[in-house]
GROMACS .gro file of C-alpha atoms in nm:
model
  271
    1MET     CA    1 -15.790  17.676   8.911
    2LYS     CA    2 -15.811  17.957   8.659
    3MET     CA    3 -15.535  17.970   8.404
    4PRO     CA    4 -15.355  18.309   8.380
    5LEU     CA    5 -15.448  18.500   8.066
    6PHE     CA    6 -15.094  18.511   7.929
    7VAL     CA    7 -15.060  18.133   7.964
    8LEU     CA    8 -15.396  18.077   7.794
    9TRP     CA    9 -15.293  18.306   7.507
   10TYR     CA   10 -14.967  18.112   7.465
   11LEU     CA   11 -15.151  17.779   7.449
   12VAL     CA   12 -15.432  17.869   7.209
   13GLY     CA   13 -15.327  18.180   7.026
   14CYS     CA   14 -15.032  18.325   6.844
   15THR     CA   15 -14.784  18.392   7.121
   16THR     CA   16 -14.423  18.317   7.043
   17HIS     CA   17 -14.118  18.533   7.087
   18PRO     CA   18 -13.963  18.732   6.803
   19THR     CA   19 -13.612  18.631   6.709
   20GLN     CA   20 -13.511  18.992   6.655
   21ASN     CA   21 -13.587  19.294   6.866
   22ASP     CA   22 -13.773  19.572   6.694
   23THR     CA   23 -13.559  19.839   6.857
   24THR     CA   24 -13.478  20.048   6.552
   25THR     CA   25 -13.724  20.262   6.365
   26PRO     CA   26 -13.783  20.086   6.032
   27ASP     CA   27 -13.864  20.265   5.712
   28VAL     CA   28 -14.202  20.102   5.662
   29PHE     CA   29 -14.217  20.227   5.306
   30ARG     CA   30 -13.868  20.109   5.213
   31LYS     CA   31 -13.803  19.973   4.863
   32ASP     CA   32 -13.619  19.641   4.860
   33THR     CA   33 -13.476  19.441   4.574
   34LEU     CA   34 -13.494  19.064   4.627
   35LEU     CA   35 -13.667  18.906   4.326
   36PHE     CA   36 -13.980  18.694   4.352
   37GLU     CA   37 -13.805  18.412   4.166
   38GLU     CA   38 -13.541  18.366   4.436
   39GLN     CA   39 -13.812  18.296   4.692
   40GLU     CA   40 -13.998  18.063   4.456
   41VAL     CA   41 -13.687  17.855   4.381
   42LEU     CA   42 -13.603  17.818   4.751
   43ILE     CA   43 -13.958  17.716   4.845
   44HIS     CA   44 -13.961  17.460   4.567
   45SER     CA   45 -13.622  17.315   4.664
   46ILE     CA   46 -13.733  17.280   5.027
   47ARG     CA   47 -14.048  17.087   4.935
   48HIS     CA   48 -13.910  16.897   4.635
   49PRO     CA   49 -13.540  16.818   4.699
   50GLU     CA   50 -13.562  16.532   4.448
   51HIS     CA   51 -13.603  16.793   4.172
   52THR     CA   52 -13.290  16.988   4.258
   53GLY     CA   53 -13.056  16.744   4.431
   54GLU     CA   54 -13.013  17.002   4.708
   55THR     CA   55 -13.116  16.972   5.070
   56HIS     CA   56 -13.270  17.270   5.246
   57LYS     CA   57 -13.443  17.312   5.581
   58GLU     CA   58 -13.755  17.518   5.648
   59SER     CA   59 -13.528  17.743   5.856
   60ASP     CA   60 -13.348  17.839   5.534
   61LEU     CA   61 -13.664  18.001   5.403
   62LYS     CA   62 -13.628  18.378   5.409
   63LYS     CA   63 -13.901  18.637   5.391
   64PRO     CA   64 -13.932  18.772   5.039
   65VAL     CA   65 -13.807  19.130   5.054
   66LEU     CA   66 -14.039  19.322   4.823
   67SER     CA   67 -14.099  19.686   4.747
   68ALA     CA   68 -14.396  19.875   4.889
   69SER     CA   69 -14.546  19.879   4.540
   70THR     CA   70 -14.631  19.506   4.556
   71CYS     CA   71 -14.973  19.571   4.711
   72SER     CA   72 -15.231  19.609   4.438
   73LEU     CA   73 -15.347  19.969   4.388
   74THR     CA   74 -15.704  19.840   4.399
   75VAL     CA   75 -15.846  19.535   4.575
   76PRO     CA   76 -15.739  19.247   4.346
   77GLU     CA   77 -15.965  19.010   4.156
   78PRO     CA   78 -16.171  18.812   4.233
   79TYR     CA   79 -16.235  18.999   4.558
   80LYS     CA   80 -16.292  19.352   4.426
   81GLN     CA   81 -16.654  19.274   4.333
   82ASP     CA   82 -16.741  19.181   4.691
   83ARG     CA   83 -16.946  19.449   4.865
   84ARG     CA   84 -16.696  19.450   5.154
   85ALA     CA   85 -16.423  19.559   4.915
   86LYS     CA   86 -16.614  19.843   4.750
   87LYS     CA   87 -16.699  20.075   5.036
   88GLY     CA   88 -16.530  20.176   5.357
   89THR     CA   89 -16.211  20.055   5.521
   90LEU     CA   90 -16.056  19.717   5.438
   91ILE     CA   91 -15.734  19.548   5.550
   92VAL     CA   92 -15.590  19.309   5.289
   93VAL     CA   93 -15.320  19.061   5.390
   94TYR     CA   94 -15.117  18.919   5.100
   95LYS     CA   95 -14.978  18.602   5.255
   96SER     CA   96 -14.748  18.511   4.967
   97LEU     CA   97 -14.606  18.865   4.958
   98PHE     CA   98 -14.565  18.905   5.335
   99ARG     CA   99 -14.749  19.236   5.297
  100LEU     CA  100 -15.050  19.410   5.450
  101GLY     CA  101 -15.239  19.680   5.262
  102LEU     CA  102 -15.493  19.933   5.390
  103TYR     CA  103 -15.773  20.019   5.147
  104GLN     CA  104 -16.046  20.282   5.140
  105ASN     CA  105 -16.344  20.239   4.904
  106GLY     CA  106 -16.157  19.977   4.703
  107SER     CA  107 -15.832  20.169   4.652
  108ILE     CA  108 -15.505  20.167   4.843
  109GLN     CA  109 -15.498  20.425   5.122
  110LYS     CA  110 -15.239  20.699   5.097
  111ILE     CA  111 -15.055  20.792   5.416
  112ASP     CA  112 -14.814  21.086   5.393
  113GLY     CA  113 -14.845  21.057   5.016
  114LYS     CA  114 -14.735  20.693   5.003
  115ASN     CA  115 -14.921  20.366   4.955
  116ALA     CA  116 -15.023  20.206   5.285
  117CYS     CA  117 -14.851  19.872   5.217
  118PHE     CA  118 -14.634  19.724   5.492
  119PRO     CA  119 -14.410  19.421   5.565
  120ILE     CA  120 -14.550  19.149   5.792
  121ALA     CA  121 -14.449  18.826   5.963
  122MET     CA  122 -14.673  18.522   6.005
  123GLY     CA  123 -14.678  18.168   6.142
  124HIS     CA  124 -14.416  17.904   6.061
  125LYS     CA  125 -14.635  17.749   5.787
  126PRO     CA  126 -14.807  18.044   5.618
  127TRP     CA  127 -14.938  17.840   5.324
  128GLY     CA  128 -15.281  17.683   5.360
  129PRO     CA  129 -15.578  17.773   5.583
  130LYS     CA  130 -15.597  17.742   5.959
  131PHE     CA  131 -15.855  17.511   6.118
  132LYS     CA  132 -15.682  17.363   6.421
  133ARG     CA  133 -15.458  17.463   6.709
  134ASP     CA  134 -15.115  17.413   6.556
  135PHE     CA  135 -14.902  17.718   6.652
  136GLU     CA  136 -14.803  17.761   6.289
  137SER     CA  137 -15.071  17.849   6.034
  138THR     CA  138 -15.233  18.184   5.959
  139PRO     CA  139 -15.605  18.193   5.860
  140GLU     CA  140 -15.729  18.262   5.507
  141GLY     CA  141 -16.050  18.425   5.391
  142TRP     CA  142 -16.287  18.704   5.498
  143TYR     CA  143 -16.292  18.818   5.862
  144ASN     CA  144 -16.369  19.128   6.067
  145ILE     CA  145 -16.186  19.322   6.333
  146ALA     CA  146 -16.338  19.164   6.646
  147ASP     CA  147 -16.152  19.382   6.896
  148LYS     CA  148 -15.911  19.674   6.898
  149ARG     CA  149 -15.658  19.687   7.180
  150ASP     CA  150 -15.442  19.988   7.247
  151ILE     CA  151 -15.112  20.021   7.430
  152GLY     CA  152 -15.150  19.890   7.785
  153HIS     CA  153 -15.429  19.651   7.684
  154SER     CA  154 -15.231  19.438   7.438
  155MET     CA  155 -14.939  19.203   7.495
  156PHE     CA  156 -14.802  19.304   7.155
  157TYR     CA  157 -14.793  19.685   7.163
  158ARG     CA  158 -15.120  19.750   6.975
  159SER     CA  159 -15.339  19.477   6.826
  160LEU     CA  160 -15.645  19.407   6.614
  161GLN     CA  161 -15.820  19.078   6.682
  162VAL     CA  162 -15.917  18.879   6.370
  163SER     CA  163 -16.261  18.715   6.390
  164TYR     CA  164 -16.121  18.364   6.339
  165PRO     CA  165 -16.279  18.113   6.300
  166ASN     CA  166 -16.535  18.193   6.029
  167ARG     CA  167 -16.799  17.964   5.874
  168GLU     CA  168 -16.555  17.806   5.629
  169ASP     CA  169 -16.301  17.743   5.906
  170ILE     CA  170 -16.544  17.561   6.133
  171LYS     CA  171 -16.680  17.350   5.844
  172ARG     CA  172 -16.325  17.249   5.754
  173ALA     CA  173 -16.253  17.165   6.118
  174LEU     CA  174 -16.568  16.952   6.135
  175ASP     CA  175 -16.481  16.770   5.811
  176HIS     CA  176 -16.136  16.687   5.948
  177GLN     CA  177 -16.276  16.578   6.287
  178VAL     CA  178 -16.099  16.856   6.474
  179ILE     CA  179 -16.428  16.957   6.641
  180SER     CA  180 -16.748  16.767   6.715
  181GLN     CA  181 -17.094  16.828   6.567
  182THR     CA  182 -17.193  16.986   6.900
  183VAL     CA  183 -16.907  17.234   6.896
  184TYR     CA  184 -16.965  17.306   6.524
  185HIS     CA  185 -17.330  17.400   6.577
  186ARG     CA  186 -17.246  17.611   6.882
  187LEU     CA  187 -16.982  17.805   6.688
  188LEU     CA  188 -17.208  17.838   6.384
  189LYS     CA  189 -17.486  17.981   6.598
  190GLN     CA  190 -17.247  18.240   6.741
  191ILE     CA  191 -17.120  18.341   6.397
  192ASN     CA  192 -17.471  18.361   6.248
  193SER     CA  193 -17.577  18.588   6.534
  194GLY     CA  194 -17.300  18.834   6.449
  195SER     CA  195 -17.084  18.742   6.748
  196SER     CA  196 -16.726  18.621   6.740
  197ALA     CA  197 -16.687  18.246   6.777
  198THR     CA  198 -16.560  18.112   7.108
  199GLN     CA  199 -16.180  18.121   7.128
  200GLY     CA  200 -15.971  17.838   7.267
  201THR     CA  201 -16.141  17.536   7.110
  202ALA     CA  202 -15.938  17.267   6.932
  203MET     CA  203 -15.928  17.514   6.642
  204GLY     CA  204 -15.712  17.758   6.835
  205GLY     CA  205 -15.786  18.127   6.842
  206TRP     CA  206 -15.680  18.477   6.952
  207ILE     CA  207 -15.543  18.555   6.606
  208MET     CA  208 -15.422  18.915   6.598
  209ILE     CA  209 -15.269  19.174   6.373
  210HIS     CA  210 -15.017  19.323   6.615
  211GLY     CA  211 -14.688  19.502   6.666
  212LEU     CA  212 -14.342  19.392   6.782
  213GLY     CA  213 -14.190  19.368   6.437
  214SER     CA  214 -14.174  19.185   6.106
  215GLU     CA  215 -13.799  19.152   6.056
  216SER     CA  216 -13.809  18.777   6.128
  217PRO     CA  217 -14.060  18.627   5.880
  218PHE     CA  218 -14.201  18.331   6.074
  219TRP     CA  219 -14.193  18.418   6.443
  220THR     CA  220 -14.566  18.410   6.529
  221ALA     CA  221 -14.788  18.107   6.593
  222GLY     CA  222 -15.053  18.222   6.348
  223CYS     CA  223 -15.083  18.595   6.408
  224ILE     CA  224 -14.984  18.868   6.163
  225ALA     CA  225 -14.708  19.085   6.305
  226THR     CA  226 -14.576  19.416   6.181
  227ALA     CA  227 -14.367  19.704   6.311
  228ASN     CA  228 -14.497  19.912   6.600
  229GLU     CA  229 -14.480  20.217   6.375
  230VAL     CA  230 -14.714  20.046   6.128
  231MET     CA  231 -14.967  19.980   6.403
  232ASP     CA  232 -14.947  20.349   6.493
  233LEU     CA  233 -15.029  20.437   6.130
  234LEU     CA  234 -15.315  20.185   6.103
  235PHE     CA  235 -15.493  20.259   6.429
  236PRO     CA  236 -15.660  20.591   6.338
  237PHE     CA  237 -15.807  20.439   6.019
  238VAL     CA  238 -15.956  20.110   6.144
  239HIS     CA  239 -16.246  20.024   6.372
  240VAL     CA  240 -16.416  19.719   6.521
  241ASN     CA  241 -16.620  19.532   6.256
  242ASP     CA  242 -16.413  19.665   5.965
  243PRO     CA  243 -16.347  19.375   5.722
  244ILE     CA  244 -16.016  19.190   5.687
  245LEU     CA  245 -15.931  18.989   5.374
  246ILE     CA  246 -15.648  18.736   5.406
  247ILE     CA  247 -15.564  18.621   5.053
  248PRO     CA  248 -15.466  18.252   5.035
  249TRP     CA  249 -15.099  18.172   4.986
  250GLU     CA  250 -15.175  17.950   4.687
  251LEU     CA  251 -15.369  18.213   4.493
  252ASN     CA  252 -15.191  18.370   4.197
  253VAL     CA  253 -15.258  18.733   4.275
  254LYS     CA  254 -15.200  18.981   3.996
  255ALA     CA  255 -15.087  19.300   4.165
  256ASN     CA  256 -15.027  19.606   3.949
  257GLY     CA  257 -14.978  19.391   3.640
  258ILE     CA  258 -14.716  19.166   3.804
  259LEU     CA  259 -14.808  18.798   3.828
  260ILE     CA  260 -14.673  18.678   4.159
  261PRO     CA  261 -14.507  18.336   4.109
  262LEU     CA  262 -14.606  18.077   4.369
  263ASP     CA  263 -14.523  17.714   4.430
  264PRO     CA  264 -14.799  17.525   4.241
  265THR     CA  265 -14.783  17.233   4.487
  266PRO     CA  266 -14.770  17.379   4.839
  267GLU     CA  267 -14.731  17.145   5.132
  268ASP     CA  268 -15.063  16.984   5.227
  269PRO     CA  269 -15.188  17.178   5.532
  270PHE     CA  270 -15.410  16.884   5.626
  271ALA     CA  271 -15.128  16.632   5.654
   0.00000   0.00000   0.00000
């Protein structure tokens, strides 16, 4: 019996339900004020209660509310020297900032005179790479837009499919015995041929950048969600095969001269 598409997507992809409806029109360029340090202290107290004497749950973790200026004006080091960052369109996802930036020829795109830098939501454990079906983690590394789905063809308003898994993902999955040698070589052959790897293996799949809102920080099962209005702004600029860079949570990114403080000992994603 064939499994309905929406059930398959729920099982292997990033389908969960947002905890807040995206019914109001957000100001996607809004300037917020919560300091980086508040987020860092809370993350640290969740993972290391013995250091603070306080007990927190993962549900206490709030999305850092940052200004639109937190995206780097140019593609940050060490990625800016990559040929994919120098020419053409590039989407950069800053996991630790909960931000997505749109770049053209290495510099932030201007839309209506403002930097194209937008709030996002991710999976329930955004730190660390994704290499297995876990309903929580968001991939890290270089990918491409594998598919572009408009209204009526996407379950999440508009969506851009991320070409997960990549070579590093499948090697990590093999090393951790998530997939067999047979599956590894089949996926590697597909990737080397320029095709997207098969979705729905033990590694999960169907990772999207999509609409339906970013007000709740951790409502997806691995996808990158943003406001519908942001997807409307992005769609005219991006095309299938355009590169996507998802900067690892653990990386200390220096954006516009501001060193983003991160927990130096993130939870082990392989545990």
